[in-house]
Tab-separated table of C-alpha atoms and ligand atoms in Angstrom:
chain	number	residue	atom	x	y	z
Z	12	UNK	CA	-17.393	-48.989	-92.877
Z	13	UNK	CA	-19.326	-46.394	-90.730
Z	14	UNK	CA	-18.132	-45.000	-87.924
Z	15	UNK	CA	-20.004	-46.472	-84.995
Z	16	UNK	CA	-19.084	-49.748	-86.488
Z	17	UNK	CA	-14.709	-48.746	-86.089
Z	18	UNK	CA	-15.139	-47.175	-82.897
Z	19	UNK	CA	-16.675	-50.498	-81.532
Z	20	UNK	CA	-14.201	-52.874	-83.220
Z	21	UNK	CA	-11.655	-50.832	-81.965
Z	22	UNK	CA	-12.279	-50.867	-78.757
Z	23	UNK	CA	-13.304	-54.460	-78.765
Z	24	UNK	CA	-9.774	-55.373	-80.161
Z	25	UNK	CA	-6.873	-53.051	-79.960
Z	26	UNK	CA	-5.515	-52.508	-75.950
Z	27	UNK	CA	-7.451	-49.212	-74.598
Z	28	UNK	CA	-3.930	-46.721	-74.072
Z	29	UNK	CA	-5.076	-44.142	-75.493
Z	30	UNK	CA	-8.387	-42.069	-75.297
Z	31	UNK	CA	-9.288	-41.449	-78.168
Z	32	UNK	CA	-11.540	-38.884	-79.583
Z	33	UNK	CA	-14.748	-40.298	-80.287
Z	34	UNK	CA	-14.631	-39.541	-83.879
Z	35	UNK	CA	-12.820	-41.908	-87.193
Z	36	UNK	CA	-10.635	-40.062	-89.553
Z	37	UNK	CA	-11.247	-41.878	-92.755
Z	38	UNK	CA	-8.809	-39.608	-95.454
Z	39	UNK	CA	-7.526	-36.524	-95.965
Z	40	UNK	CA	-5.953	-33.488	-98.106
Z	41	UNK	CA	-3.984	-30.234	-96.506
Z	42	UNK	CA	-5.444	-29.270	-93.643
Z	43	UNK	CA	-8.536	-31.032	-93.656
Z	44	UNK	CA	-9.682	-34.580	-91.975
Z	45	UNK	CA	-12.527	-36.195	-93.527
Z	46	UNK	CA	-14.895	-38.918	-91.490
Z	47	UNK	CA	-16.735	-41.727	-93.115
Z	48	UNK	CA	-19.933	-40.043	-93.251
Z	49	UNK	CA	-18.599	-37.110	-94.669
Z	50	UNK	CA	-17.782	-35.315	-91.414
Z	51	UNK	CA	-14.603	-32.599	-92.267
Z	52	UNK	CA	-12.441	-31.181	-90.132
Z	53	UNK	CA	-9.587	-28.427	-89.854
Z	54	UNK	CA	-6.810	-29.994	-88.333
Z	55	UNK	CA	-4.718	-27.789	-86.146
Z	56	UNK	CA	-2.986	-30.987	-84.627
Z	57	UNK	CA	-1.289	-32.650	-87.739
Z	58	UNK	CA	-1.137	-36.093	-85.996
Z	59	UNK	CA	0.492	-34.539	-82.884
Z	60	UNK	CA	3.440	-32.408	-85.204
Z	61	UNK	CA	3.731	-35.298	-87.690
Z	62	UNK	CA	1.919	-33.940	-90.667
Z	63	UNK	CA	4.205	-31.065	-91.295
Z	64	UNK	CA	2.955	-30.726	-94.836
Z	65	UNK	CA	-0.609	-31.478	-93.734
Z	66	UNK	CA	-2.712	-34.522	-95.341
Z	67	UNK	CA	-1.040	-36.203	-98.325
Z	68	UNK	CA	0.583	-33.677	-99.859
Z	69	UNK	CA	1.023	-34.835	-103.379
Z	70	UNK	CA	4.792	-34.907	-104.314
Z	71	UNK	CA	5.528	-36.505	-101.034
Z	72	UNK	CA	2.273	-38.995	-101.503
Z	73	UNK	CA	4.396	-39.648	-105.080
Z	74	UNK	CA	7.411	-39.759	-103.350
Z	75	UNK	CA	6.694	-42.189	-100.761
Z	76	UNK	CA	4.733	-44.186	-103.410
Z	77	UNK	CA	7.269	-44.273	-105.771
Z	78	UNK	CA	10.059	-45.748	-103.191
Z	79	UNK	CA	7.576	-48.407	-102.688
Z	80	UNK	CA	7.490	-49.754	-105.745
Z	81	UNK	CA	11.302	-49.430	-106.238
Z	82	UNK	CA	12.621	-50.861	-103.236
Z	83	UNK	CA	10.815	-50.979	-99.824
Z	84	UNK	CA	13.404	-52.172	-97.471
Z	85	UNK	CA	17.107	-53.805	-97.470
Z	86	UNK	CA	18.167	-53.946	-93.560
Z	87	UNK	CA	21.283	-51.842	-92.562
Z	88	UNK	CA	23.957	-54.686	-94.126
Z	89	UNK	CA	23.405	-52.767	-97.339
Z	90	UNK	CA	23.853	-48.966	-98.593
Z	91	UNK	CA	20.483	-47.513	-100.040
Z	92	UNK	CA	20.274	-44.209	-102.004
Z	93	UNK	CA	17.412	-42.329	-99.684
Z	94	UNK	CA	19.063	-42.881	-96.506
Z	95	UNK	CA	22.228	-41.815	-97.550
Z	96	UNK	CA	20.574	-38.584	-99.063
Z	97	UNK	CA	18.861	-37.505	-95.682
Z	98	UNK	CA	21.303	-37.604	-93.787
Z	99	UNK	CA	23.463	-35.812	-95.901
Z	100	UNK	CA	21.124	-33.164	-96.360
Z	101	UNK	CA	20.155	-33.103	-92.185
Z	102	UNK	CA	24.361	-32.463	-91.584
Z	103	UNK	CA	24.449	-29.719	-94.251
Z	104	UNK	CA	20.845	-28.370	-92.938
Z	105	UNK	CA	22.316	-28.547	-88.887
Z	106	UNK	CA	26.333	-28.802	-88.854
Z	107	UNK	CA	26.306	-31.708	-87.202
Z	108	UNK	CA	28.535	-34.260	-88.506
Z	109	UNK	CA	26.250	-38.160	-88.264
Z	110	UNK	CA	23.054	-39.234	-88.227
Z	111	UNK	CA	21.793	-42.630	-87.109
Z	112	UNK	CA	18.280	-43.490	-88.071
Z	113	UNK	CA	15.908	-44.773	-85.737
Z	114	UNK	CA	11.909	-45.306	-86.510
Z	115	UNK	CA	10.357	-43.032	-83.450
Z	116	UNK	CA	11.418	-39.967	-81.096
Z	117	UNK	CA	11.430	-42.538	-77.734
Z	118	UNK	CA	13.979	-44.668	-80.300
Z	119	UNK	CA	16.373	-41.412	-81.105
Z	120	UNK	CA	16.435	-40.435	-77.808
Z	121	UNK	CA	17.655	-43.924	-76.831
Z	122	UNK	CA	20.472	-43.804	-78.813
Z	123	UNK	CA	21.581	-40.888	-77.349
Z	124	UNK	CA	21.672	-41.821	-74.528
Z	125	UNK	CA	23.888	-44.561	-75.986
Z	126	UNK	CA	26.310	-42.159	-77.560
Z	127	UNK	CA	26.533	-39.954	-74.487
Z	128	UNK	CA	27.485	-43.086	-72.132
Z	129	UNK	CA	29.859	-44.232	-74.325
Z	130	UNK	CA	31.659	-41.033	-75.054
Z	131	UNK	CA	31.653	-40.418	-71.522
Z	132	UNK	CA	32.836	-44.295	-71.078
Z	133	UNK	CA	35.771	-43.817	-73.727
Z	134	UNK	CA	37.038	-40.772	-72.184
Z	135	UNK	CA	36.989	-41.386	-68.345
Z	136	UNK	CA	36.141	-44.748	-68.182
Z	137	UNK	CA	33.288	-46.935	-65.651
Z	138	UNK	CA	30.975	-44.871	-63.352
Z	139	UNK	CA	30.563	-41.349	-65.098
Z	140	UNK	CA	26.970	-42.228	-66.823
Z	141	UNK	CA	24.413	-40.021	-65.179
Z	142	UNK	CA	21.944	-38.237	-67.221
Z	143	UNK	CA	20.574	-34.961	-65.560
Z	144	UNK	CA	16.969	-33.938	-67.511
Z	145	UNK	CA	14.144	-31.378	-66.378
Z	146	UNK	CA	11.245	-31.725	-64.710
Z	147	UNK	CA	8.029	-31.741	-66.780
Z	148	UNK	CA	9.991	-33.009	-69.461
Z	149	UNK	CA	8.676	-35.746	-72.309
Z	150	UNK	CA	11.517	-38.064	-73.631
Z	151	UNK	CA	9.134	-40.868	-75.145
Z	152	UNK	CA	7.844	-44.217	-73.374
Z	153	UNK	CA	10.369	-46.733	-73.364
Z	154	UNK	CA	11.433	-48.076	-69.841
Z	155	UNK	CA	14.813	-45.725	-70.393
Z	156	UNK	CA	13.125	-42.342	-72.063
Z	157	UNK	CA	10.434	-42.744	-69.208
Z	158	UNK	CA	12.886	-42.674	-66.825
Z	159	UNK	CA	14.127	-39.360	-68.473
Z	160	UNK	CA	11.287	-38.030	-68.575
Z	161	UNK	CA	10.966	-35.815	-65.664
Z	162	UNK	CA	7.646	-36.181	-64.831
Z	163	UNK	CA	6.461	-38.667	-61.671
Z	164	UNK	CA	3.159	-39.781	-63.313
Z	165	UNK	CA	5.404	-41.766	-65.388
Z	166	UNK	CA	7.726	-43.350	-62.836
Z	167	UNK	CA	5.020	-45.660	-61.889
Z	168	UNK	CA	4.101	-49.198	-62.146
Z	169	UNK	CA	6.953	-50.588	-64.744
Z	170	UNK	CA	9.944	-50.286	-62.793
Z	171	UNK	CA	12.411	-51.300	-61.360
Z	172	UNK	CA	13.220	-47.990	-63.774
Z	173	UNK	CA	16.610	-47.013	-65.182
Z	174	UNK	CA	19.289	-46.273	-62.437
Z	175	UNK	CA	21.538	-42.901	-63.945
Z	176	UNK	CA	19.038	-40.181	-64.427
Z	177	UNK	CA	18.355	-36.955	-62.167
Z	178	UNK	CA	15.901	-34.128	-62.576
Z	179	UNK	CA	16.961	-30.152	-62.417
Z	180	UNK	CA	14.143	-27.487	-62.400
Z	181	UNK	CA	13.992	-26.029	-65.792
Z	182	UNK	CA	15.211	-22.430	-66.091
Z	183	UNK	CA	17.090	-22.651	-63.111
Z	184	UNK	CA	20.657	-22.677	-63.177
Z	185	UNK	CA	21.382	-23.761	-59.452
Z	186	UNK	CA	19.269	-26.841	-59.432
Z	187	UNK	CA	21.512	-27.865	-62.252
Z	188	UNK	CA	24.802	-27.186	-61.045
Z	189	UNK	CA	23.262	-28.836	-57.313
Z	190	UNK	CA	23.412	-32.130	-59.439
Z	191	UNK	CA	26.864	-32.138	-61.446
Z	192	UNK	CA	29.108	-34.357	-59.910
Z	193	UNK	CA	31.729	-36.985	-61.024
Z	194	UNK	CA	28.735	-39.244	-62.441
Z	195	UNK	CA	27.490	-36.629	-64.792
Z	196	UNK	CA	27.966	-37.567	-68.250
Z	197	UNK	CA	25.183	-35.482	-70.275
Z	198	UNK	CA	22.472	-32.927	-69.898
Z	199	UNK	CA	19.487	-33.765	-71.588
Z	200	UNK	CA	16.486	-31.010	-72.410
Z	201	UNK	CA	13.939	-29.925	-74.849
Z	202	UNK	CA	13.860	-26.392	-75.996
Z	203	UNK	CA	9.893	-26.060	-75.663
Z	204	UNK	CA	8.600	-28.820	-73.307
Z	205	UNK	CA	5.832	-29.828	-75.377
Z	206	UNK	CA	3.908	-32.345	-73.822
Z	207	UNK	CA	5.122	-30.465	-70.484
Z	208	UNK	CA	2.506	-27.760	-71.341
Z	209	UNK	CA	4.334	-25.875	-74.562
Z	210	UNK	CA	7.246	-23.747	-72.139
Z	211	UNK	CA	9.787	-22.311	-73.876
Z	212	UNK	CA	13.100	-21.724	-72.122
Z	213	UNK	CA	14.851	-18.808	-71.193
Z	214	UNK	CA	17.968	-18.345	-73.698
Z	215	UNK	CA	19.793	-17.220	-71.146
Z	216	UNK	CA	19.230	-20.489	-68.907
Z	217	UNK	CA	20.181	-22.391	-72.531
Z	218	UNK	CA	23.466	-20.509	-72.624
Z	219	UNK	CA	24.706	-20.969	-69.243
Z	220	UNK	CA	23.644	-25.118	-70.064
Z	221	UNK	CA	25.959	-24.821	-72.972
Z	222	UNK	CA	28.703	-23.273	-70.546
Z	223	UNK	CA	28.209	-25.725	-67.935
Z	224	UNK	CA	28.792	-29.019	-70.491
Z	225	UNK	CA	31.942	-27.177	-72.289
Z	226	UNK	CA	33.486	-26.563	-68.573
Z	227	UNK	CA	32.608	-30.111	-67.255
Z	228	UNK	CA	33.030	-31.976	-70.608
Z	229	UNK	CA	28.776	-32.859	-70.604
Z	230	UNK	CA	27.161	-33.927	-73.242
Z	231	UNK	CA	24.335	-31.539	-74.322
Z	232	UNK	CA	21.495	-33.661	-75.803
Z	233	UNK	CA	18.475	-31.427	-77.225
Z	234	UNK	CA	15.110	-33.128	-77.583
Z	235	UNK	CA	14.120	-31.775	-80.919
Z	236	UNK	CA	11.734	-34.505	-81.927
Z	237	UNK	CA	8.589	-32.177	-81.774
Z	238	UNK	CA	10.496	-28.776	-81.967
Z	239	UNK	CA	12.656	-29.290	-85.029
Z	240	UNK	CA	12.352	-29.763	-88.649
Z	241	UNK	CA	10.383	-26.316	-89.012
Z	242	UNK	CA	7.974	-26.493	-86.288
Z	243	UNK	CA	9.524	-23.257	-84.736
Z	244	UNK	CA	10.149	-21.530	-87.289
Z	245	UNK	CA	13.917	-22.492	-88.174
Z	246	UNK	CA	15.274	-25.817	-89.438
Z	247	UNK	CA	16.580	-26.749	-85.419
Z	248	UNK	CA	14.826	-24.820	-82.768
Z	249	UNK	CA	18.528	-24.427	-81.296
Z	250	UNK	CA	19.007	-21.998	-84.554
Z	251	UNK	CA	16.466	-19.720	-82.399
Z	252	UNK	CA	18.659	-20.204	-79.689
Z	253	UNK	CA	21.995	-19.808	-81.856
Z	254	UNK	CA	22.752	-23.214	-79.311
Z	255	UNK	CA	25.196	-26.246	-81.021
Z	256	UNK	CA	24.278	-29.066	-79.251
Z	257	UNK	CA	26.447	-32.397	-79.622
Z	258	UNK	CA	23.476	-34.788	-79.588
Z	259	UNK	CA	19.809	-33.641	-81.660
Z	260	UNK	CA	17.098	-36.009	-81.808
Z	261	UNK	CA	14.624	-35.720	-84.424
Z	262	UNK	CA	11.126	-37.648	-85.186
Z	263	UNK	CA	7.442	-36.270	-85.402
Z	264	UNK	CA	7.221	-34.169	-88.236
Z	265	UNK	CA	10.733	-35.219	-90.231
Z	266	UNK	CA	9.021	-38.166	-91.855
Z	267	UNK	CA	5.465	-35.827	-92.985
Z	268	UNK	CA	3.487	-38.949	-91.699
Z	269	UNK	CA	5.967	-42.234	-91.495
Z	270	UNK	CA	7.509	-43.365	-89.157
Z	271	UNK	CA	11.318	-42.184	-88.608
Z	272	UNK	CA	13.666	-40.881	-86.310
Z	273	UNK	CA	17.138	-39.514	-86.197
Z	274	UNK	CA	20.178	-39.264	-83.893
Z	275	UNK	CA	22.480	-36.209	-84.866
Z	276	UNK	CA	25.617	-35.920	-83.517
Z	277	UNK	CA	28.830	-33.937	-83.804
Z	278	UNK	CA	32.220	-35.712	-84.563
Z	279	UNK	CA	33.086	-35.452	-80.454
Z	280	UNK	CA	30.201	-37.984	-79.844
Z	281	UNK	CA	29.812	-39.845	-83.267
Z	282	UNK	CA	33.367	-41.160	-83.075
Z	283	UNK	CA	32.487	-43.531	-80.384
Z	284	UNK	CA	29.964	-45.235	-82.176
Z	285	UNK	CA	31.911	-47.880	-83.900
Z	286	UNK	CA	30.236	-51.188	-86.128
Z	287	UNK	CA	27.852	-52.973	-83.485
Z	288	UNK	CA	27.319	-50.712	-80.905
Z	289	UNK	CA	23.932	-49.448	-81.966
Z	290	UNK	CA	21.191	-50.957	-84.806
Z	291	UNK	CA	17.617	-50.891	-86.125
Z	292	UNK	CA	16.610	-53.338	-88.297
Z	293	UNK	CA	13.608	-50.559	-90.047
Z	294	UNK	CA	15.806	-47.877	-88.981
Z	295	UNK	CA	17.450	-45.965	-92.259
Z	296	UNK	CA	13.829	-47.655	-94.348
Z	297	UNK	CA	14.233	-46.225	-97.552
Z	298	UNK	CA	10.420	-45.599	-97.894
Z	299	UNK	CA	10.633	-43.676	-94.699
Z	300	UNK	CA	13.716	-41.668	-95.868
Z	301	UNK	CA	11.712	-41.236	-98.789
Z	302	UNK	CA	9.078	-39.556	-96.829
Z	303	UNK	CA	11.303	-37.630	-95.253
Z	304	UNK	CA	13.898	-36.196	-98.321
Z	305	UNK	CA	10.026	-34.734	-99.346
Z	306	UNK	CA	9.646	-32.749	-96.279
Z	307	UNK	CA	13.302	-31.524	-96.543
Z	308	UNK	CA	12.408	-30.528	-100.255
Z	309	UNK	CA	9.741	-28.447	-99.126
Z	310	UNK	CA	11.846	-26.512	-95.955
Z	311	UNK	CA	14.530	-25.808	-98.225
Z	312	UNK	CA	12.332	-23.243	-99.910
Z	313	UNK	CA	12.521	-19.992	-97.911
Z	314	UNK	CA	9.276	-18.977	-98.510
Z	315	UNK	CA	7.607	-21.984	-97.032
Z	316	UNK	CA	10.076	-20.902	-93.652
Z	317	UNK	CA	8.194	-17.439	-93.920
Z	318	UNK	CA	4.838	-18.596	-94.094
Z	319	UNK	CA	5.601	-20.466	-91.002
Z	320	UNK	CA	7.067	-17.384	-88.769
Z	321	UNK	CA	3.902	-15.309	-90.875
Z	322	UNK	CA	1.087	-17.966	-89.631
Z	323	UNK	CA	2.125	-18.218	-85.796
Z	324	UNK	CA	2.672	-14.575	-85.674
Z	325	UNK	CA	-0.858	-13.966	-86.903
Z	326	UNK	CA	-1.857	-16.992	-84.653
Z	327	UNK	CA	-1.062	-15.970	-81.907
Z	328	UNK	CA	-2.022	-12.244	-81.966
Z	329	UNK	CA	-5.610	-13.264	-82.793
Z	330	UNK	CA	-5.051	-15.912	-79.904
Z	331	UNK	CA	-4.488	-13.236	-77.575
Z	332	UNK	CA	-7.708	-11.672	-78.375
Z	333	UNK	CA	-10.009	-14.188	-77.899
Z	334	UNK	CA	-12.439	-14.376	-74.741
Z	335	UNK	CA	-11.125	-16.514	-71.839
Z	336	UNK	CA	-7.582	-16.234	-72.663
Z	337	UNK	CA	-4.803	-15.580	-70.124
Z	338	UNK	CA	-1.551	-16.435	-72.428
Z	339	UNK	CA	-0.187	-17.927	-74.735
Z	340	UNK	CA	3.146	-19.793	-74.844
Z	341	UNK	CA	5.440	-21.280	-77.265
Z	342	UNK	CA	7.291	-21.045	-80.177
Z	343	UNK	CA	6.471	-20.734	-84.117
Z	344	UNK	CA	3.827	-23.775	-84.718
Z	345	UNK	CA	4.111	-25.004	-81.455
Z	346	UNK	CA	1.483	-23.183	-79.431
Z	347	UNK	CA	0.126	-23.704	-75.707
Z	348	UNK	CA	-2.947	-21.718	-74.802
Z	349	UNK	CA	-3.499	-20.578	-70.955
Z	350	UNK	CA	-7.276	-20.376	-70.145
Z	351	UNK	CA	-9.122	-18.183	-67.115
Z	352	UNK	CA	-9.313	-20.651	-64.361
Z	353	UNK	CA	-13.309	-22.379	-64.966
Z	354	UNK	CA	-12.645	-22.811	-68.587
Z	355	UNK	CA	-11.019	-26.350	-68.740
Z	356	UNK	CA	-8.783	-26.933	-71.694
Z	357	UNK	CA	-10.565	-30.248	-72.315
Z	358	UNK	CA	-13.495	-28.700	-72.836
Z	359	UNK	CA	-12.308	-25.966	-75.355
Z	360	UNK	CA	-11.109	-28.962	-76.946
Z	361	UNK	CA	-14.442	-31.332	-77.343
Z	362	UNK	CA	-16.185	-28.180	-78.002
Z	363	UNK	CA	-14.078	-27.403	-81.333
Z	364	UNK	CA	-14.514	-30.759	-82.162
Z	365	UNK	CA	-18.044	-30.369	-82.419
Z	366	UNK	CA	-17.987	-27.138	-84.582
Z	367	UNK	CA	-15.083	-28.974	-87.097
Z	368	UNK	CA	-12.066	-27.919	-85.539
Z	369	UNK	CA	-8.961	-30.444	-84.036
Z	370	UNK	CA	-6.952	-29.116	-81.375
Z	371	UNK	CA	-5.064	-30.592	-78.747
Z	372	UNK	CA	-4.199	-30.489	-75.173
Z	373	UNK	CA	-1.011	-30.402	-73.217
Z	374	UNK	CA	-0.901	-30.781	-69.344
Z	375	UNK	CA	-3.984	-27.835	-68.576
Z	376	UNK	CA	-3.388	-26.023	-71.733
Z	377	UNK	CA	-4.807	-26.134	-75.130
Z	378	UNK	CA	-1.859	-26.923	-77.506
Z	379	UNK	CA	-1.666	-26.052	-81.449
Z	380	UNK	CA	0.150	-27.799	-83.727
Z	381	UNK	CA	-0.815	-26.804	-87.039
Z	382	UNK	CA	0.701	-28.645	-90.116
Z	383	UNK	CA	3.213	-26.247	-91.077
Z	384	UNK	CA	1.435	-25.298	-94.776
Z	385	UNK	CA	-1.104	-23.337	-93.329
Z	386	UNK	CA	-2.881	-20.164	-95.095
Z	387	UNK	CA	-3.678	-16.978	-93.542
Z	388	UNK	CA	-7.306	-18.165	-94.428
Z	389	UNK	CA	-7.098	-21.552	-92.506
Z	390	UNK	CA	-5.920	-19.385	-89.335
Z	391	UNK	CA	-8.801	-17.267	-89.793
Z	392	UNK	CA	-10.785	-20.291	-89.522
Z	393	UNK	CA	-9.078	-21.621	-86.695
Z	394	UNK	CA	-9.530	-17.929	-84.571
Z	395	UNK	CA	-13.306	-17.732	-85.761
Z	396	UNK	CA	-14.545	-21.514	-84.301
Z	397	UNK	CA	-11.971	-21.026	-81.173
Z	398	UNK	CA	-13.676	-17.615	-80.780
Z	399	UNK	CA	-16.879	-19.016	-80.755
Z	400	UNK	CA	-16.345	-21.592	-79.071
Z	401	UNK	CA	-14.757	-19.285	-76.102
Z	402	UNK	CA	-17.727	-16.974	-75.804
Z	403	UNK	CA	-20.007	-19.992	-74.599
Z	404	UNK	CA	-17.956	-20.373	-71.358
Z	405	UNK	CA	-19.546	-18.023	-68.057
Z	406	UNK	CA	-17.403	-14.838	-67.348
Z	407	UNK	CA	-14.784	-16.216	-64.671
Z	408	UNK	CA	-16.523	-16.115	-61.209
Z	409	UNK	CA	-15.061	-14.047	-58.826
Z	410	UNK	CA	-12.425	-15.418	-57.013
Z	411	UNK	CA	-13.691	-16.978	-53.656
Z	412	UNK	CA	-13.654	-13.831	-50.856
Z	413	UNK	CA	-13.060	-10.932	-53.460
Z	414	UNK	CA	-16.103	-7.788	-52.932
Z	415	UNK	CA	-18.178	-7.407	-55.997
K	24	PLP	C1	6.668	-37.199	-78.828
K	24	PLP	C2	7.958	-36.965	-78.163
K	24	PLP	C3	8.828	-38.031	-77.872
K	24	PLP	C4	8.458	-39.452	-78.121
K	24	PLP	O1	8.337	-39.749	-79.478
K	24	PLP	P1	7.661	-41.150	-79.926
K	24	PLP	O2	7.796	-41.120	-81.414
K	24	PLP	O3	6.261	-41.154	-79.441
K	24	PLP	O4	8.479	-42.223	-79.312
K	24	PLP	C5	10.044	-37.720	-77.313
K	24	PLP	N1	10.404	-36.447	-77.038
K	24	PLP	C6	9.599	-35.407	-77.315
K	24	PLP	C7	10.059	-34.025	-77.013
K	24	PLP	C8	8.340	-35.633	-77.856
K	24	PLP	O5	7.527	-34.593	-78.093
């Protein structure tokens, strides 16, 4: 089927959330998209983080396909073999001490959520279940996570919204420890807000968090679902932060393309979390797991860890070249790109597009997330369309006022 013909039965039939790019992504291999009419493209998005080994890579492709004809799904009143190996493997890969398996980030950062209530509930009892997060942060789209998400274009039209969440400024210590009080049960924050516009925070702000939670008994929960499982350039992006959380949520890129999530959690918090206090009836799918126990095959290998730290060094010095750029944040894989004000990220964006190369935005940056198997060459590819792309914007004006 063409693609004039999708785009139109698309938006005759499934609900218009998203804006989509105007283009149909028919198949792919590595880091390339194919359309139906033949259209390719280099994909520096990887499903927004998901792809981390790029477009059906083969052993996870046999993987995944082999699971499916063994045994496709049980529900959680039975033990299966692939669940059982992830999240053995995730403990060995993170320290932590559980996992609970969830099918989406929004899903793992529910539960906890869960688990840092009830701790908090088991320990001092009613009343003590506030959940401080940032500002600009992005904890997923259910009525709870978009209450934690600290971001007021969210926090309209579905509430009444979840009572027991407050907002501290991100890198700042005092707007924190403004909102500890005898409510506060855990601290909730992503490493690199992603969708937040790709900021990276201060390790020393991380540390005193860490501080804060052992002195008041908090629970810290990091957001890992688009920072971990490589993206950064370690396993956990709290290993870049030498940080030991007591909650990690995982998702994007842990299943390479399915859909999966994950709850870690030290023994402190998992102890709480007794038969019937928390389910998913996909959660734990072995195909998923499947999926997943092929992505952890592949990050085991410390070369394919180099190539990552290799590629976003590389990245981003030829980044910081380019015309039209002002800086570029981030960490590892996870890149946001500042322009000059008059070049609109949005427009980098379509632009690229047009010349064969996927990027995305986040808030009024341009925001890279490359699957994580990328060659030197593909990079090169990357810089040379961005490049190009860059030079067709005007020279900044001069700011209103100035003397020329
Ligand atoms: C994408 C994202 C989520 C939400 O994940 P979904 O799978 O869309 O529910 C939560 N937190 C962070 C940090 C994310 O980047």
């Amino acid at each position: 089927m063409d693609s004039e013909k999708v785009i139109r039965r698309d938006n005759d039939y499934v609900l218009h959330t998203y804006n989509r790019n105007p283009i149909v992504i028919e198949k792919g291999a590595g880091m390339y998209a194919e359309g139906p009419e033949g259209q390719k493209y280099l994909d520096f998005t990887s499903g927004i983080g998901v792809n981390s080994l790029g477009y059906c890579d083969l052993r996870w492709a046999e993987a995944v396909a082999d699971q499916a004809h063994k045994l496709q799904h049980t529900s959680n009143l039975y033990y299966t073999g692939p669940c059982s190996k992830l999240a053995k493997r995730l403990c060995k890969r993170t320290g932590m001490d559980k996992v609970f398996f969830a099918n989406s980030g929004a899903e793992a950062n529910e539960g906890a959520i869960k688990a840092a209530r009830k701790y908090s509930f088991d320990h001092y009892g009613k009343g003590r279940e506030t959940v401080i997060t940032l500002v600009n942060s992005f904890h997923g789209r259910t009525i709870a996570t978009l209450t934690a998400t600290g971001q007021g274009v969210f926090h309209n039209y579905f509430g009444p919204f979840n009572e027991g969440f407050v907002y501290a400024v991100a890198g700042d210590m005092e707007s924190l420890k403004d909102l500890v009080d005898r409510h506060t049960c855990a601290i909730m924050l992503e490493l690199v807000q992603g969708e937040g516009g790709v900021v990276a925070l201060d390790p020393e702000y991380v540390r005193a968090v860490r501080k804060l939670c052992d002195e008041r008994d908090l629970v810290l929960i990091v957001d890992e679902v688009q920072t971990g499982v490589g993206r950064t350039g370690t396993f956990l992006c709290c290993e870049r932060y030498n940080l030991h959380p007591d909650i990690v949520t995982l998702a994007k890129g842990l299943g390479g393309g399915l859909p999966i999530g994950a709850v870690l959690l030290n023994s402190k918090v998992a102890g709480g979390m007794g038969p019937g206090t928390h389910g998913s009836t996909f959660g734990g799918n072995p195909i998923a797991c499947a999926g997943a126990n092929a992505v952890l095959d592949r990050l085991e290998s410390a070369s394919f860890m180099a190539n990552i730290n290799d590629r976003a060094a590389q990245l981003r010095a030829g980044l910081e070249k380019l015309p039209h750029v002002k800086s570029v944040s981030g960490l590892g894989l996870m890149i946001g790109i500042e322009f000059e004000p008059g070049v609109a990220a949005a427009d980098v964006l379509a632009a690229c597009r047009e010349k064969g190369l996927l990027v995305l935005t986040a808030k009024t940056r341009l925001r890279l997330l490359p699957p994580l198997i990328l060659t030197a060459h593909h990079v090169e590819a990357a810089l040379a369309i961005l490049g190009e792309v860059l030079a067709g914007f005007e020279p900044a004006a001069p700011a209103e006022g100035s003397q020329v």
